[in-house]
Short mmCIF file of C-alpha atoms in Angstrom, two decimals:
data_model
loop_
_atom_site.label_atom_id
_atom_site.label_comp_id
_atom_site.label_asym_id
_atom_site.label_seq_id
_atom_site.Cartn_x
_atom_site.Cartn_y
_atom_site.Cartn_z
CA UNK A 23 -8.00 -109.71 21.54
CA UNK A 24 -9.97 -105.63 22.93
CA UNK A 25 -13.44 -104.84 21.37
CA UNK A 26 -15.46 -102.27 22.10
CA UNK A 27 -18.45 -103.52 23.67
CA UNK A 28 -21.94 -102.01 25.21
CA UNK A 29 -22.79 -104.67 28.19
CA UNK A 30 -26.57 -104.91 28.22
CA UNK A 31 -28.12 -107.59 30.40
CA UNK A 32 -31.17 -109.04 28.56
CA UNK A 33 -32.52 -112.00 29.06
CA UNK A 34 -33.34 -113.32 25.69
CA UNK A 35 -32.94 -117.10 25.73
CA UNK A 36 -35.83 -117.90 26.85
CA UNK A 37 -37.39 -118.10 23.14
CA UNK A 38 -34.64 -120.34 21.97
CA UNK A 39 -36.26 -123.85 22.88
CA UNK A 40 -33.43 -126.08 23.45
CA UNK A 41 -33.63 -127.90 27.39
CA UNK A 42 -30.19 -127.78 28.59
CA UNK A 43 -28.05 -126.18 31.18
CA UNK A 44 -24.85 -124.67 30.60
CA UNK A 45 -21.61 -124.92 32.78
CA UNK A 46 -19.29 -122.94 31.83
CA UNK A 47 -16.03 -121.77 33.37
CA UNK A 48 -12.18 -119.29 32.37
CA UNK A 49 -9.57 -119.91 33.95
CA UNK A 50 -6.49 -117.14 33.25
CA UNK A 51 -2.61 -117.75 34.84
CA UNK A 52 -2.02 -114.84 36.29
CA UNK A 53 -5.39 -113.52 35.94
CA UNK A 54 -5.33 -109.17 35.79
CA UNK A 55 -9.31 -108.58 36.43
CA UNK A 56 -11.28 -109.74 39.06
CA UNK A 57 -14.95 -109.78 37.04
CA UNK A 58 -15.94 -111.63 33.92
CA UNK A 59 -18.94 -111.20 31.61
CA UNK A 60 -20.40 -113.81 29.16
CA UNK A 61 -22.88 -112.93 26.58
CA UNK A 62 -23.31 -113.45 22.80
CA UNK A 63 -24.05 -111.81 19.29
CA UNK A 64 -27.72 -111.57 18.42
CA UNK A 65 -28.46 -110.06 14.51
CA UNK A 66 -26.02 -107.28 15.31
CA UNK A 67 -25.77 -106.67 18.75
CA UNK A 68 -24.29 -108.15 21.87
CA UNK A 69 -25.47 -108.68 24.82
CA UNK A 70 -24.66 -110.37 28.34
CA UNK A 71 -26.44 -112.69 29.96
CA UNK A 72 -23.53 -113.69 32.54
CA UNK A 73 -21.37 -112.38 35.23
CA UNK A 74 -19.13 -113.70 37.29
CA UNK A 75 -16.12 -112.73 40.80
CA UNK A 76 -12.87 -114.43 39.98
CA UNK A 77 -11.69 -117.29 42.43
CA UNK A 78 -8.08 -117.25 42.05
CA UNK A 79 -8.37 -116.55 39.03
CA UNK A 80 -11.03 -118.98 38.18
CA UNK A 81 -14.29 -118.28 37.01
CA UNK A 82 -17.31 -120.33 36.69
CA UNK A 83 -20.44 -119.14 34.70
CA UNK A 84 -23.39 -122.31 35.79
CA UNK A 85 -27.29 -121.72 35.31
CA UNK A 86 -29.34 -125.03 35.51
CA UNK A 87 -32.27 -123.31 33.83
CA UNK A 88 -30.58 -121.16 31.82
CA UNK A 89 -29.52 -122.91 28.20
CA UNK A 90 -27.00 -121.78 25.57
CA UNK A 91 -27.76 -122.46 22.27
CA UNK A 92 -25.27 -122.31 19.37
CA UNK A 93 -23.72 -119.31 18.35
CA UNK A 94 -21.24 -116.93 18.54
CA UNK A 95 -20.35 -116.24 22.85
CA UNK A 96 -17.47 -114.36 23.90
CA UNK A 97 -15.75 -113.21 27.20
CA UNK A 98 -15.12 -109.96 28.23
CA UNK A 99 -13.57 -108.64 31.28
CA UNK A 100 -14.02 -105.18 33.12
CA UNK A 101 -11.07 -103.29 31.08
CA UNK A 102 -11.77 -104.10 28.29
CA UNK A 103 -10.45 -107.65 27.14
CA UNK A 104 -12.24 -109.50 24.94
CA UNK A 105 -11.84 -112.54 22.96
CA UNK A 106 -15.11 -114.72 20.86
CA UNK A 107 -15.45 -118.30 21.35
CA UNK A 108 -18.78 -120.47 19.67
CA UNK A 109 -20.78 -122.75 21.74
CA UNK A 110 -21.89 -126.03 18.91
CA UNK A 111 -23.73 -129.09 21.11
CA UNK A 112 -22.18 -129.17 24.34
CA UNK A 113 -22.71 -127.04 27.39
CA UNK A 114 -20.30 -127.38 29.57
CA UNK A 115 -16.52 -127.02 28.77
CA UNK A 116 -13.92 -125.83 30.58
CA UNK A 117 -11.44 -122.96 28.80
CA UNK A 118 -7.74 -122.62 30.09
CA UNK A 119 -5.62 -119.62 29.12
CA UNK A 120 -2.90 -116.92 30.60
CA UNK A 121 -3.16 -113.43 31.22
CA UNK A 122 -0.15 -113.16 28.36
CA UNK A 123 -2.52 -113.50 24.53
CA UNK A 124 -5.78 -115.08 25.78
CA UNK A 125 -6.26 -116.83 22.20
CA UNK A 126 -2.87 -117.75 21.56
CA UNK A 127 -2.80 -120.26 24.45
CA UNK A 128 -6.40 -120.93 25.10
CA UNK A 129 -6.96 -124.97 25.79
CA UNK A 130 -10.47 -126.19 25.87
CA UNK A 131 -12.02 -129.55 27.39
CA UNK A 132 -14.95 -130.66 27.27
CA UNK A 133 -15.93 -129.46 23.35
CA UNK A 134 -13.75 -130.89 20.13
CA UNK A 135 -15.70 -129.13 18.57
CA UNK A 136 -14.41 -125.88 20.64
CA UNK A 137 -11.06 -127.07 20.78
CA UNK A 138 -11.26 -127.32 16.88
CA UNK A 139 -11.98 -123.67 16.44
CA UNK A 140 -9.26 -122.53 18.20
CA UNK A 141 -6.81 -124.09 16.52
CA UNK A 142 -7.97 -122.33 13.52
CA UNK A 143 -7.82 -118.72 14.74
CA UNK A 144 -4.22 -119.95 15.82
CA UNK A 145 -3.11 -120.34 12.91
CA UNK A 146 -5.38 -117.99 11.03
CA UNK A 147 -3.86 -115.14 13.74
CA UNK A 148 -0.07 -116.70 12.81
CA UNK A 149 -1.30 -115.76 8.79
CA UNK A 150 -2.35 -112.28 9.67
CA UNK A 151 0.48 -111.74 11.69
CA UNK A 152 2.86 -112.35 8.66
CA UNK A 153 0.60 -109.81 6.31
CA UNK A 154 1.09 -107.66 9.10
CA UNK A 155 4.97 -107.58 8.54
CA UNK A 156 4.84 -108.23 5.23
CA UNK A 157 4.10 -104.16 4.48
CA UNK A 158 7.33 -103.49 6.34
CA UNK A 159 9.69 -106.21 5.14
CA UNK A 160 9.97 -104.45 0.85
CA UNK A 161 9.75 -102.00 -0.95
CA UNK A 162 9.69 -104.56 -3.58
CA UNK A 163 6.20 -104.08 -5.58
CA UNK A 164 7.45 -107.67 -7.11
CA UNK A 165 8.47 -109.38 -4.11
CA UNK A 166 5.52 -107.70 -2.03
CA UNK A 167 3.17 -109.04 -4.17
CA UNK A 168 4.29 -112.34 -4.72
CA UNK A 169 4.72 -112.90 -1.40
CA UNK A 170 1.23 -111.24 -1.36
CA UNK A 171 -0.77 -113.78 -2.85
CA UNK A 172 1.46 -116.95 -1.42
CA UNK A 173 0.19 -115.90 2.01
CA UNK A 174 -3.38 -115.42 -0.03
CA UNK A 175 -3.02 -119.01 -0.73
CA UNK A 176 -2.41 -120.18 2.62
CA UNK A 177 -5.13 -118.56 3.85
CA UNK A 178 -7.51 -119.59 1.24
CA UNK A 179 -5.98 -123.46 1.73
CA UNK A 180 -6.65 -123.17 5.37
CA UNK A 181 -10.59 -122.14 5.51
CA UNK A 182 -10.75 -124.78 2.66
CA UNK A 183 -9.01 -127.75 4.69
CA UNK A 184 -11.09 -126.94 7.88
CA UNK A 185 -14.39 -126.71 5.53
CA UNK A 186 -13.51 -129.99 4.12
CA UNK A 187 -12.43 -131.42 7.16
CA UNK A 188 -15.46 -130.48 9.13
CA UNK A 189 -18.12 -130.00 6.72
CA UNK A 190 -21.04 -129.19 9.83
CA UNK A 191 -18.73 -127.39 12.61
CA UNK A 192 -20.40 -124.15 13.01
CA UNK A 193 -17.12 -122.76 12.05
CA UNK A 194 -17.38 -123.83 8.72
CA UNK A 195 -20.74 -122.51 7.99
CA UNK A 196 -19.26 -119.06 9.18
CA UNK A 197 -16.94 -119.56 6.47
CA UNK A 198 -18.97 -120.10 3.94
CA UNK A 199 -20.79 -117.15 4.10
CA UNK A 200 -17.79 -115.23 3.07
CA UNK A 201 -17.37 -116.87 0.07
CA UNK A 202 -18.38 -114.73 -3.20
CA UNK A 203 -21.06 -116.00 -5.65
CA UNK A 204 -19.67 -116.61 -9.21
CA UNK A 205 -22.22 -116.56 -11.98
CA UNK A 206 -21.34 -119.34 -14.24
CA UNK A 207 -19.58 -117.83 -17.84
CA UNK A 208 -22.24 -119.21 -20.52
CA UNK A 209 -22.79 -118.91 -23.99
CA UNK A 210 -22.85 -115.31 -25.57
CA UNK A 211 -26.80 -113.67 -25.85
CA UNK A 212 -26.65 -112.09 -29.79
CA UNK A 213 -29.45 -109.45 -31.16
CA UNK A 214 -31.32 -110.65 -34.44
CA UNK A 215 -28.99 -108.74 -36.61
CA UNK A 216 -25.57 -110.48 -34.57
CA UNK A 217 -24.24 -107.70 -32.39
CA UNK A 218 -24.00 -108.94 -28.74
CA UNK A 219 -26.52 -108.11 -26.38
CA UNK A 220 -25.33 -106.94 -23.16
CA UNK A 221 -28.37 -106.11 -21.42
CA UNK A 222 -29.87 -109.44 -22.19
CA UNK A 223 -26.44 -111.21 -20.33
CA UNK A 224 -26.55 -108.84 -17.66
CA UNK A 225 -30.07 -109.55 -16.70
CA UNK A 226 -29.40 -113.29 -17.31
CA UNK A 227 -26.61 -113.16 -14.79
CA UNK A 228 -28.00 -111.26 -12.59
CA UNK A 229 -31.08 -113.35 -12.39
CA UNK A 230 -28.78 -116.14 -11.76
CA UNK A 231 -26.75 -114.59 -8.59
CA UNK A 232 -30.35 -113.12 -6.87
CA UNK A 233 -31.27 -116.92 -7.81
CA UNK A 234 -28.18 -118.25 -5.89
CA UNK A 235 -27.49 -115.50 -3.26
CA UNK A 236 -27.96 -117.90 -0.60
CA UNK A 237 -26.01 -120.66 -1.48
CA UNK A 238 -23.52 -119.82 0.71
CA UNK A 239 -25.24 -119.17 3.59
CA UNK A 240 -27.22 -121.92 5.21
CA UNK A 241 -30.35 -120.81 5.96
CA UNK A 242 -30.80 -123.90 8.29
CA UNK A 243 -28.55 -123.12 10.73
CA UNK A 244 -30.61 -121.03 13.48
CA UNK A 245 -26.84 -120.84 15.10
CA UNK A 246 -26.17 -118.10 11.86
CA UNK A 247 -28.25 -115.79 13.76
CA UNK A 248 -26.26 -115.20 16.91
CA UNK A 249 -23.24 -114.62 14.95
CA UNK A 250 -21.69 -110.84 14.60
CA UNK A 251 -23.40 -109.03 11.78
CA UNK A 252 -20.95 -109.35 8.86
CA UNK A 253 -21.85 -112.90 8.60
CA UNK A 254 -24.78 -113.33 8.24
CA UNK A 255 -27.39 -109.98 8.88
CA UNK A 256 -25.13 -107.60 6.61
CA UNK A 257 -25.41 -109.81 3.63
CA UNK A 258 -29.22 -110.39 4.50
CA UNK A 259 -30.22 -106.87 4.54
CA UNK A 260 -28.09 -105.82 1.30
CA UNK A 261 -30.28 -108.77 -0.07
CA UNK A 262 -33.45 -106.86 0.27
CA UNK A 263 -32.32 -103.48 0.35
CA UNK A 264 -29.80 -103.42 -2.75
CA UNK A 265 -30.10 -106.66 -4.83
CA UNK A 266 -34.17 -106.91 -4.77
CA UNK A 267 -35.10 -103.07 -4.16
CA UNK A 268 -37.02 -102.37 -7.34
CA UNK A 269 -38.46 -105.93 -7.57
CA UNK A 270 -42.06 -106.57 -8.33
CA UNK A 271 -43.85 -107.67 -5.66
CA UNK A 272 -44.64 -111.08 -6.99
CA UNK A 273 -40.82 -111.40 -7.52
CA UNK A 274 -40.76 -110.94 -4.03
CA UNK A 275 -42.92 -113.44 -2.69
CA UNK A 276 -41.63 -115.72 -4.47
CA UNK A 277 -38.47 -115.23 -3.47
CA UNK A 278 -39.13 -114.75 0.37
CA UNK A 279 -40.96 -117.98 0.19
CA UNK A 280 -38.24 -120.07 -1.63
CA UNK A 281 -35.97 -119.16 1.23
CA UNK A 282 -38.45 -119.53 4.08
CA UNK A 283 -38.95 -123.12 2.77
CA UNK A 284 -35.22 -123.96 2.99
CA UNK A 285 -34.86 -122.41 7.01
CA UNK A 286 -36.71 -125.40 9.59
CA UNK A 287 -39.72 -124.47 10.06
CA UNK A 288 -40.78 -123.28 13.60
CA UNK A 289 -36.80 -122.59 14.01
CA UNK A 290 -35.20 -119.59 14.46
CA UNK A 291 -34.48 -118.42 10.93
CA UNK A 292 -37.51 -119.08 10.25
CA UNK A 293 -39.35 -117.04 12.48
CA UNK A 294 -36.64 -114.06 11.75
CA UNK A 295 -37.15 -114.40 7.96
CA UNK A 296 -41.34 -114.17 8.15
CA UNK A 297 -41.01 -111.23 10.83
CA UNK A 298 -38.68 -109.19 9.04
CA UNK A 299 -40.64 -109.29 5.46
CA UNK A 300 -43.03 -108.83 7.16
CA UNK A 301 -42.65 -105.94 8.92
CA UNK A 302 -39.74 -104.48 5.84
CA UNK A 303 -42.69 -104.30 3.94
CA UNK A 304 -45.39 -103.17 5.66
CA UNK A 305 -42.76 -99.70 6.02
CA UNK A 306 -41.76 -100.01 2.18
CA UNK A 307 -42.38 -96.64 0.50
CA UNK A 308 -41.59 -98.27 -3.16
CA UNK A 309 -45.42 -98.31 -4.54
CA UNK A 310 -46.53 -101.95 -4.98
CA UNK A 311 -44.49 -102.76 -2.52
CA UNK A 312 -47.37 -102.84 -0.05
CA UNK A 313 -48.52 -106.29 -2.38
CA UNK A 314 -45.47 -108.31 -0.08
CA UNK A 315 -46.88 -107.15 2.81
CA UNK A 316 -50.04 -108.56 2.11
CA UNK A 317 -49.21 -111.56 0.21
CA UNK A 318 -46.34 -112.59 3.13
CA UNK A 319 -49.85 -111.90 6.62
CA UNK A 320 -51.92 -114.08 3.98
CA UNK A 321 -49.97 -116.95 3.43
CA UNK A 322 -48.12 -117.45 6.89
CA UNK A 323 -50.29 -115.20 9.81
CA UNK A 324 -53.70 -116.84 8.38
CA UNK A 325 -52.87 -119.67 7.76
CA UNK A 326 -52.00 -120.39 11.54
CA UNK A 327 -47.89 -120.06 11.13
CA UNK A 328 -46.99 -117.40 13.57
CA UNK A 329 -47.48 -119.49 16.27
CA UNK A 330 -44.90 -116.82 18.35
CA UNK A 331 -46.76 -113.91 17.81
CA UNK A 332 -49.36 -112.54 20.51
CA UNK A 333 -52.96 -113.79 18.90
CA UNK A 334 -53.88 -110.02 18.97
CA UNK A 335 -50.97 -108.87 16.96
CA UNK A 336 -51.99 -111.39 14.65
CA UNK A 337 -55.22 -110.56 14.07
CA UNK A 338 -54.29 -106.40 14.37
CA UNK A 339 -51.75 -107.22 10.66
CA UNK A 340 -54.47 -109.72 9.47
CA UNK A 341 -57.09 -106.74 9.77
CA UNK A 342 -54.85 -104.67 7.80
CA UNK A 343 -53.78 -107.03 5.08
CA UNK A 344 -57.43 -107.60 4.47
CA UNK A 345 -57.80 -103.54 4.22
CA UNK A 346 -54.97 -103.14 1.48
CA UNK A 347 -55.56 -106.38 0.01
CA UNK A 348 -58.79 -104.16 -1.51
CA UNK A 349 -56.66 -101.28 -2.88
CA UNK A 350 -53.79 -103.08 -4.43
CA UNK A 351 -52.33 -101.50 -7.40
CA UNK A 352 -54.81 -103.21 -10.32
CA UNK A 353 -57.98 -103.13 -7.66
CA UNK A 354 -61.22 -101.45 -8.81
CA UNK A 355 -62.51 -99.99 -6.28
CA UNK A 356 -66.44 -98.86 -5.66
CA UNK A 357 -67.05 -95.29 -6.87
CA UNK A 358 -66.98 -92.71 -4.45
CA UNK A 359 -69.95 -89.99 -3.69
CA UNK A 360 -68.61 -86.66 -1.64
CA UNK A 361 -71.37 -83.79 -1.04
CA UNK A 362 -69.88 -80.13 -2.31
CA UNK A 363 -71.22 -79.13 1.65
CA UNK A 364 -72.94 -80.33 3.73
CA UNK A 365 -75.00 -83.89 3.16
CA UNK A 366 -77.79 -81.90 1.62
CA UNK A 367 -75.64 -80.31 -0.72
CA UNK A 368 -74.95 -81.20 -4.21
CA UNK A 369 -73.08 -84.77 -4.58
CA UNK A 370 -70.03 -85.99 -6.84
CA UNK A 371 -68.68 -89.00 -7.62
CA UNK A 372 -65.66 -90.33 -9.38
CA UNK A 373 -67.85 -92.05 -11.64
CA UNK A 374 -68.70 -88.38 -13.25
CA UNK A 375 -64.85 -88.11 -14.50
CA UNK A 376 -65.55 -88.97 -18.50
CA UNK A 377 -61.65 -89.08 -18.58
CA UNK A 378 -58.95 -91.46 -18.95
CA UNK A 379 -57.36 -90.90 -15.95
CA UNK A 380 -59.00 -90.14 -12.71
CA UNK A 381 -56.67 -88.71 -9.78
CA UNK A 382 -58.71 -89.49 -6.26
CA UNK A 383 -57.17 -86.91 -3.67
CA UNK A 384 -57.73 -86.81 0.13
CA UNK A 385 -56.35 -83.48 1.02
CA UNK A 386 -56.71 -80.76 4.29
CA UNK A 387 -56.60 -77.09 4.55
CA UNK A 388 -55.05 -78.08 8.33
CA UNK A 389 -52.41 -80.37 6.58
CA UNK A 390 -49.24 -78.65 5.98
CA UNK A 391 -47.81 -80.67 3.32
CA UNK A 392 -51.25 -80.38 1.44
CA UNK A 393 -51.18 -76.31 1.57
CA UNK A 394 -47.68 -76.90 -0.09
CA UNK A 395 -48.59 -79.84 -3.23
CA UNK A 396 -51.67 -78.62 -3.89
CA UNK A 397 -50.31 -76.11 -5.49
CA UNK A 398 -47.88 -77.89 -7.49
CA UNK A 399 -50.61 -80.51 -8.21
CA UNK A 400 -52.70 -77.81 -10.24
CA UNK A 401 -49.84 -76.80 -12.12
CA UNK A 402 -49.15 -79.60 -13.30
CA UNK A 403 -52.69 -80.50 -13.77
CA UNK A 404 -52.91 -77.72 -15.88
CA UNK A 405 -50.30 -78.51 -18.02
CA UNK A 406 -51.16 -81.82 -18.43
CA UNK A 407 -55.07 -82.45 -17.91
CA UNK A 408 -55.12 -82.22 -21.82
CA UNK A 409 -52.11 -84.41 -22.68
CA UNK A 410 -53.02 -87.00 -20.59
CA UNK A 411 -56.72 -86.86 -20.30
CA UNK A 412 -56.99 -86.52 -17.21
CA UNK A 413 -59.77 -85.57 -14.18
CA UNK A 414 -59.31 -84.83 -10.70
CA UNK A 415 -61.64 -85.48 -8.13
CA UNK A 416 -60.97 -83.85 -4.42
CA UNK A 417 -61.70 -85.34 -0.78
CA UNK A 418 -60.92 -82.52 1.84
CA UNK A 419 -61.39 -84.92 5.28
CA UNK A 420 -61.62 -82.03 7.30
CA UNK A 421 -60.99 -78.66 8.33
CA UNK A 422 -63.50 -75.46 7.59
CA UNK A 423 -64.86 -75.81 4.10
CA UNK A 424 -64.41 -71.83 3.91
CA UNK A 425 -60.71 -71.53 4.77
CA UNK A 426 -60.28 -74.73 2.30
CA UNK A 427 -62.72 -72.56 -0.83
CA UNK A 428 -60.31 -69.93 -0.47
CA UNK A 429 -57.45 -71.65 -0.82
CA UNK A 430 -58.50 -73.05 -4.31
CA UNK A 431 -59.66 -69.65 -5.46
CA UNK A 432 -56.50 -68.42 -4.45
CA UNK A 433 -54.22 -71.19 -6.08
CA UNK A 434 -56.92 -71.38 -9.59
CA UNK A 435 -57.85 -74.91 -8.24
CA UNK A 436 -61.01 -75.35 -10.08
CA UNK A 437 -61.21 -79.42 -10.11
CA UNK A 438 -63.91 -80.39 -7.75
CA UNK A 439 -63.38 -80.60 -4.77
CA UNK A 440 -65.86 -82.08 -2.13
CA UNK A 441 -66.86 -82.22 1.41
CA UNK A 442 -65.01 -85.87 2.39
CA UNK A 443 -66.44 -85.69 6.68
CA UNK A 444 -70.20 -86.97 3.96
CA UNK A 445 -69.24 -89.66 2.07
CA UNK A 446 -71.68 -92.77 0.43
CA UNK A 447 -68.86 -95.07 1.97
CA UNK A 448 -66.58 -94.90 4.92
CA UNK A 449 -63.34 -94.20 3.05
CA UNK A 450 -60.87 -93.76 5.71
CA UNK A 451 -61.10 -97.17 6.51
CA UNK A 452 -61.52 -98.58 2.70
CA UNK A 453 -58.10 -96.79 1.99
CA UNK A 454 -56.55 -97.15 5.01
CA UNK A 455 -56.40 -92.64 5.49
CA UNK A 456 -54.00 -91.63 8.17
CA UNK A 457 -52.63 -88.47 7.04
CA UNK A 458 -52.84 -86.53 3.64
CA UNK A 459 -52.26 -85.87 1.43
CA UNK A 460 -53.05 -89.28 -0.78
CA UNK A 461 -53.65 -89.88 -4.14
CA UNK A 462 -54.84 -92.43 -6.43
CA UNK A 463 -54.31 -92.73 -10.30
CA UNK A 464 -57.70 -94.77 -11.87
CA UNK A 465 -58.30 -95.60 -14.81
CA UNK A 466 -61.70 -94.67 -16.39
CA UNK A 467 -63.50 -97.20 -14.63
CA UNK A 468 -61.70 -97.01 -10.81
CA UNK A 469 -59.22 -99.93 -11.13
CA UNK A 470 -56.25 -98.88 -9.34
CA UNK A 471 -52.81 -98.21 -11.69
CA UNK A 472 -51.00 -96.19 -9.14
CA UNK A 473 -51.05 -94.89 -5.50
CA UNK A 474 -49.28 -93.19 -2.74
CA UNK A 475 -47.52 -90.86 -4.93
CA UNK A 476 -46.16 -87.96 -4.67
CA UNK A 477 -46.57 -84.78 -7.04
CA UNK A 478 -42.72 -84.27 -7.93
CA UNK A 479 -43.59 -88.27 -9.92
CA UNK A 480 -46.43 -87.45 -11.63
CA UNK A 481 -44.95 -86.65 -14.76
CA UNK A 482 -42.79 -89.57 -15.16
CA UNK A 483 -45.56 -92.00 -13.76
CA UNK A 484 -48.18 -90.44 -16.31
CA UNK A 485 -45.43 -90.79 -18.74
CA UNK A 486 -45.01 -94.37 -17.76
CA UNK A 487 -48.72 -95.05 -17.68
CA UNK A 488 -48.88 -93.79 -21.75
CA UNK A 489 -46.39 -96.20 -22.71
CA UNK A 490 -47.65 -98.90 -20.59
CA UNK A 491 -44.19 -99.64 -18.84
CA UNK A 492 -45.77 -98.98 -15.16
CA UNK A 493 -45.17 -102.71 -14.27
CA UNK A 494 -45.60 -103.02 -10.48
#
């Protein structure tokens, strides 16, 4: 087997916490290479962690202080020849093969699990050869389909027999990961007038699918993290980026907690889920999903469960979450007041807007995005202020006030724009303003209805608000 491989020498195993040494030998008859690498898979990457020069066709990798946790590994020579193997409980194994075909002729001593793995691979490779040969064997579609079905059934039986006979084997857990989720066919849902309610049925089936998505992936098995990306990483990523992409924050938190509870507390899968979900919703752009980040920090960081992370990083996340918690959708902000020019000039506040909706926007004449988007906001405002009963409160964050006023006059911006250099509280800290423009949509009591919205989405958002359909 050959595969293009980027060899990265990464000393990663110090964090795995398994007390063992490894002693792995590989002997190749008629060996044609003098250098061999041994490496592992980790979340989509391949990493070499040891290298050896041959002695009469024999390579020995041995370390007293470097464990090999359970997972998938590989041998690779300096010519691109490559073979995968697994590591279970044993860290001492002897591999024997020939140069002609590493997989076909592989024998293993010191690990029953390893020999079971290669026995399966040999049988699987034979079926693969039959699959490839079938396409050149006949042009008769009926015969081809018939033989293809037979081979597929043999392949399925090979997989099912191995899983049945070796339920705790790492290969069984890997094979299980590829099993599809079968949504049960239950009773038909009807509308009040007796018609089939296809929408309700789709929602029911989808709810089952997302709830049972990981049924065939053993989340208590940390070794699955150390497998090729197709095994765990791709299904995991697909779950959050596609299956759960537009779920409400409360639902996302519920499913995240449920999945984390299936991992081993303190294990690699446990750490990965907490790290990834927290980071994922720190940067997620879907409105309302910042609540997931806050929820993760409150439950795991504040409760002292993120013991592997540096104290300063934990504290930084806690402080950020505490700021964000005040400005989640549904929270009410304190009334903000700023002057027109300096602190001795006339002050205005959000509370002066007697409109159904209050739009709070932070912007600057020095911000390129602002100078493009503020005129668009003005156009939207002039066309829709009466339709939706909108009032806008602008906070100019920095820059020359004279230029700001000229800009507003040029584009017919007639809402109140204040000088944000003076205010009744530190709005930059409170609203976590790091860039502009930033828009908050509030009700007439300053409750946040929507936030960080784009100018282009305003029409849609106000339409949803009017229909009470913006459920975040």
